[in-house]
XYZ file of C-alpha atoms in Angstrom:
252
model
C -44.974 -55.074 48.532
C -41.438 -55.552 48.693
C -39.525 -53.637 51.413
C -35.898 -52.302 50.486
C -36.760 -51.550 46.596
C -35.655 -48.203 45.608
C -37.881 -46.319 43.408
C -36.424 -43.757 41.345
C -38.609 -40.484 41.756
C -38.821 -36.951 39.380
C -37.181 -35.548 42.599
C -34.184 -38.457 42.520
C -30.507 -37.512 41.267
C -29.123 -40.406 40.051
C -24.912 -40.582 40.906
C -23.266 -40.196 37.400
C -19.593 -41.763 37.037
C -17.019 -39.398 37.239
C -14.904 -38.382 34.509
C -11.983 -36.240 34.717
C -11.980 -33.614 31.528
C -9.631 -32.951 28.947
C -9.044 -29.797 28.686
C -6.499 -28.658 26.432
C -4.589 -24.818 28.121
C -1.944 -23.109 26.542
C -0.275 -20.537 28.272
C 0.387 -16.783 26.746
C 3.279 -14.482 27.046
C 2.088 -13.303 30.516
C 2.237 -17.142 31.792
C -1.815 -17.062 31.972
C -3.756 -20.382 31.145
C -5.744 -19.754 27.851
C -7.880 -21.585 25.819
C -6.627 -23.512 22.794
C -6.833 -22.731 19.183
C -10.797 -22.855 18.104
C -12.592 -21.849 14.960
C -14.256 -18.010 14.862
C -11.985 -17.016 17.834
C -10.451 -13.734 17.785
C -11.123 -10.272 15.999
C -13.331 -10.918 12.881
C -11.344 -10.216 9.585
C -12.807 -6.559 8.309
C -15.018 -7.281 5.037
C -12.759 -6.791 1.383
C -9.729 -6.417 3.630
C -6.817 -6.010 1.581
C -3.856 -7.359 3.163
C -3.605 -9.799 5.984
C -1.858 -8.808 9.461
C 1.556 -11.049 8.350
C 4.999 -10.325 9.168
C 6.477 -7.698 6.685
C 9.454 -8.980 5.229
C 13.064 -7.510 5.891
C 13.715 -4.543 3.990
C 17.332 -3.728 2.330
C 18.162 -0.601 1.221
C 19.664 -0.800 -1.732
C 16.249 -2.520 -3.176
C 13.292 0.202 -4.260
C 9.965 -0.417 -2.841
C 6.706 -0.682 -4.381
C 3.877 0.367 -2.177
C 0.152 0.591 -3.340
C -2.092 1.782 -1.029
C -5.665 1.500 -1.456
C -8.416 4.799 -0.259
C -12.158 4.241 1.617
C -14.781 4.666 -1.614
C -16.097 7.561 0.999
C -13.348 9.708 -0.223
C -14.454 9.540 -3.804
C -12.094 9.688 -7.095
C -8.834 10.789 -5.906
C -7.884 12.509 -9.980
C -9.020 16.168 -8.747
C -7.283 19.222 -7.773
C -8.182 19.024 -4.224
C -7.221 15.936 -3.464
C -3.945 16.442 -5.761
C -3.050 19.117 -3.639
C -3.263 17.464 0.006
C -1.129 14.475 -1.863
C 1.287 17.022 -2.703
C 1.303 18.384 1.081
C 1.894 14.152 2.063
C 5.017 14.130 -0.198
C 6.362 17.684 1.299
C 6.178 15.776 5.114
C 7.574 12.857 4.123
C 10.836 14.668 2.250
C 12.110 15.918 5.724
C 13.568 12.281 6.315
C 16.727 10.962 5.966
C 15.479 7.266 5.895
C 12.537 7.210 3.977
C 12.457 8.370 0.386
C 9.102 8.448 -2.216
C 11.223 8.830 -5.563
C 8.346 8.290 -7.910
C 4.037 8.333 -7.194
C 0.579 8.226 -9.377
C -2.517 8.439 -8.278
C -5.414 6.861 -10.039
C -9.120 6.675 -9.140
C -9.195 4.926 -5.836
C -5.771 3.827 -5.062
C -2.005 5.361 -5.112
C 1.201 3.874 -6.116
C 4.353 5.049 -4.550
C 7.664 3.725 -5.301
C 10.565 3.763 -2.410
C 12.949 4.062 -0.509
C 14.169 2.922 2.652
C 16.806 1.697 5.048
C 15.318 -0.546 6.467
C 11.936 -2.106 7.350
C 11.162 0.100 10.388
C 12.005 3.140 8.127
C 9.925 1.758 5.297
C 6.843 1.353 7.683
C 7.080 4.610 9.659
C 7.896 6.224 6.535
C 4.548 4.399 4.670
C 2.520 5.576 8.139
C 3.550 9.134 8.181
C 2.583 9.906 4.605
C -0.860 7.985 5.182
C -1.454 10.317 8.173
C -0.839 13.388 6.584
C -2.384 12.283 3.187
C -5.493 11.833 5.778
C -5.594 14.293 7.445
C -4.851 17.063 4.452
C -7.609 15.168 2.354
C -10.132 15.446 5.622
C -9.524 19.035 5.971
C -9.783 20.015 2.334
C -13.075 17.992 1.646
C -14.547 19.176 4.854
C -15.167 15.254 5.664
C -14.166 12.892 8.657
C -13.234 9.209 8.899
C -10.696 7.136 7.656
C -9.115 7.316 4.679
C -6.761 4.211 4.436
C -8.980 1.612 5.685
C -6.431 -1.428 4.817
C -2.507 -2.153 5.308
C -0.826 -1.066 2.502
C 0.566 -3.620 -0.037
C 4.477 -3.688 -0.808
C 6.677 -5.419 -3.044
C 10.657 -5.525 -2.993
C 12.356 -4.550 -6.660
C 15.811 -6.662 -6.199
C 16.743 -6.562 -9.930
C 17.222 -4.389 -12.922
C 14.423 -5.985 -15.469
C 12.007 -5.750 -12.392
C 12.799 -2.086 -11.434
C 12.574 -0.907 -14.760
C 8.888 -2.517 -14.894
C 7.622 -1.342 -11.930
C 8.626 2.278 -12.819
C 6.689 1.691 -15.690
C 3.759 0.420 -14.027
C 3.749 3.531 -11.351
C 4.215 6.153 -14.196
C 1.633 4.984 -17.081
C -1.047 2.868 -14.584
C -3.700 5.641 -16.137
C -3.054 4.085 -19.620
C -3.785 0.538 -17.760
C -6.898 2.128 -16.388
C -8.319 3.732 -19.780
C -10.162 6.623 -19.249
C -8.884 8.052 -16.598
C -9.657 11.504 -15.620
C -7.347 14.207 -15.488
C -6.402 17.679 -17.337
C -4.557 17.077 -20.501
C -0.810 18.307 -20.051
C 2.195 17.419 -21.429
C 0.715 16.709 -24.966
C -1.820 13.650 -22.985
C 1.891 12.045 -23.206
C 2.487 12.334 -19.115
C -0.050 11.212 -16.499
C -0.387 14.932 -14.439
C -1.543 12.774 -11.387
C 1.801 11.222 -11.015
C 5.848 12.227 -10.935
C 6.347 11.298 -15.015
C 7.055 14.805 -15.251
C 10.479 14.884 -13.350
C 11.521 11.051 -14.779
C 14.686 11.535 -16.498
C 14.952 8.739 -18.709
C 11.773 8.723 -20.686
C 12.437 7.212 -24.326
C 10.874 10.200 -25.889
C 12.684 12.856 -24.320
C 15.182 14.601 -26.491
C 16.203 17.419 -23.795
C 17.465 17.659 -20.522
C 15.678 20.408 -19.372
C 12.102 20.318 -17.975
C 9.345 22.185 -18.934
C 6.470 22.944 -16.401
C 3.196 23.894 -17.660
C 1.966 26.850 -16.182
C -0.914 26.615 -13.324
C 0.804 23.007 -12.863
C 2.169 21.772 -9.634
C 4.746 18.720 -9.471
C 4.804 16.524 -6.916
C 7.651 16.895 -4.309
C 9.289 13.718 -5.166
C 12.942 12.790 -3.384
C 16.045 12.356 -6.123
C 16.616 8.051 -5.837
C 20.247 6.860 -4.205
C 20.115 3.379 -4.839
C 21.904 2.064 -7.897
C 18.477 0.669 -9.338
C 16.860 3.698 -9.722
C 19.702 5.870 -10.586
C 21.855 4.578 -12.406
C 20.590 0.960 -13.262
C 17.605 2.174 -15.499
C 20.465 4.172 -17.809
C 21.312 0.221 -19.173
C 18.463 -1.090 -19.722
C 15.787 -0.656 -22.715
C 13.995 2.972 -22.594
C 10.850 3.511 -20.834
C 8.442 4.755 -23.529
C 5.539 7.443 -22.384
C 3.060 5.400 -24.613
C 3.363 2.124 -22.770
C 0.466 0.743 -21.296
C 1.405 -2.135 -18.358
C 0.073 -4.771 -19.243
C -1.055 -4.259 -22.609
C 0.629 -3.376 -25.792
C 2.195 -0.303 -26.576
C 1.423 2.662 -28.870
């Protein structure tokens, strides 16, 4: 037996060599030490999320807006009288500002198009947010339902020139003849989408009179005259919007 030996036993902790650890902090706005950058951290992303969280761009106010926003499948097809109706209460809130102007709408099945206009980016957002929480709340109370009804950020798009204004007008006022099929009472001859503002559009390529004729039983939307030079005037120079175009396809 040799005396001195150390035998290493189950109960034994063997010394390990320390090692100092890098660990990499970053501080937030608060000063606090916080973990770095890591895959799967934060929030998870909601599932068929339409827009990201991103910085909205600035907005100037002598550019139109398009804004599509898209409605929970819970609510159902939006192209019915009740839900036309708390759409139409929406547009009444959102006249009473100064700032904030829808000048032309459609709704189709699941999703609305509005087109705008704003001062500025706050104005377009607040403006956006009050109409979805009226539009909510009206379509809640009429269907007897609860829950959200805009379950995404809504999507916008800047019109800064004539050829692109003119085409997004388009687009708002005839989307139902991109979507064929869509429901809806036939007015206006099946020449104007009733689920949108075509009927107050001035410069329609078909119309031969100034005046407008409302059907009886029908009720407009409560759309806001345009002020910027685009939508007012601009659309006067440029080639005709026809009632029988379909965006994206070919005409009649």
């Amino acid at each position: 037996m040799i005396f001195g030996m150390f035998r290493p036993t189950s109960r034994t902790v063997l010394a390990r060599p320390q090692v100092q650890l890098d660990l990499s902090f970053k501080r937030d706005k608060n000063g606090q030490r916080r973990g770095g950058k890591r895959k799967g951290a934060g929030r998870p992303r909601r599932p068929k999320a339409g827009e990201w969280h991103k910085t909205r761009a600035e907005v100037n106010h002598a550019h139109p807006q398009h804004v599509t926003l898209r409605v929970s499948g819970a609510v159902g097809h939006l192209r019915r009288r009740t839900i036309w109706k708390a759409i139409r209460g929406a547009l009444l809130h959102s006249a009473g500002r100064d700032d904030f102007r829808i000048v032309h709408m459609s709704l189709q099945g699941n999703h609305i198009h509005l087109v705008c206009e704003a001062d500025n980016k706050k104005a377009l957002s607040s403006g956006v947010w009050g109409f979805e929480i009226s539009a909510a709340r009206q379509i809640n109370g009429i269907t007897g339902r609860s829950g959200e009804v805009f379950p995404d950020r809504y999507h916008v798009r800047s019109m800064s020139s004539l050829r692109q204004t003119r085409n997004c007008v388009s687009y708002v006022l005839n989307n139902w003849r991109h979507h064929r099929g869509a429901q809806g009472p036939v007015l206006f001859d099946g020449k104007i989408d009733p689920y949108s503002s075509g009927v107050w559009f001035p410069y329609w390529k078909e119309r031969t009179v100034p005046e407008i004729h409302i059907p009886p039983g029908y009720d407009p939307p409560p759309v806001c005259r345009p002020r910027s030079w685009l939508l007012n005037v601009g659309l006067k120079k440029v080639e005709p919007i026809s009632v029988w175009e379909i965006p994206g396809g070919r005409d009649r």
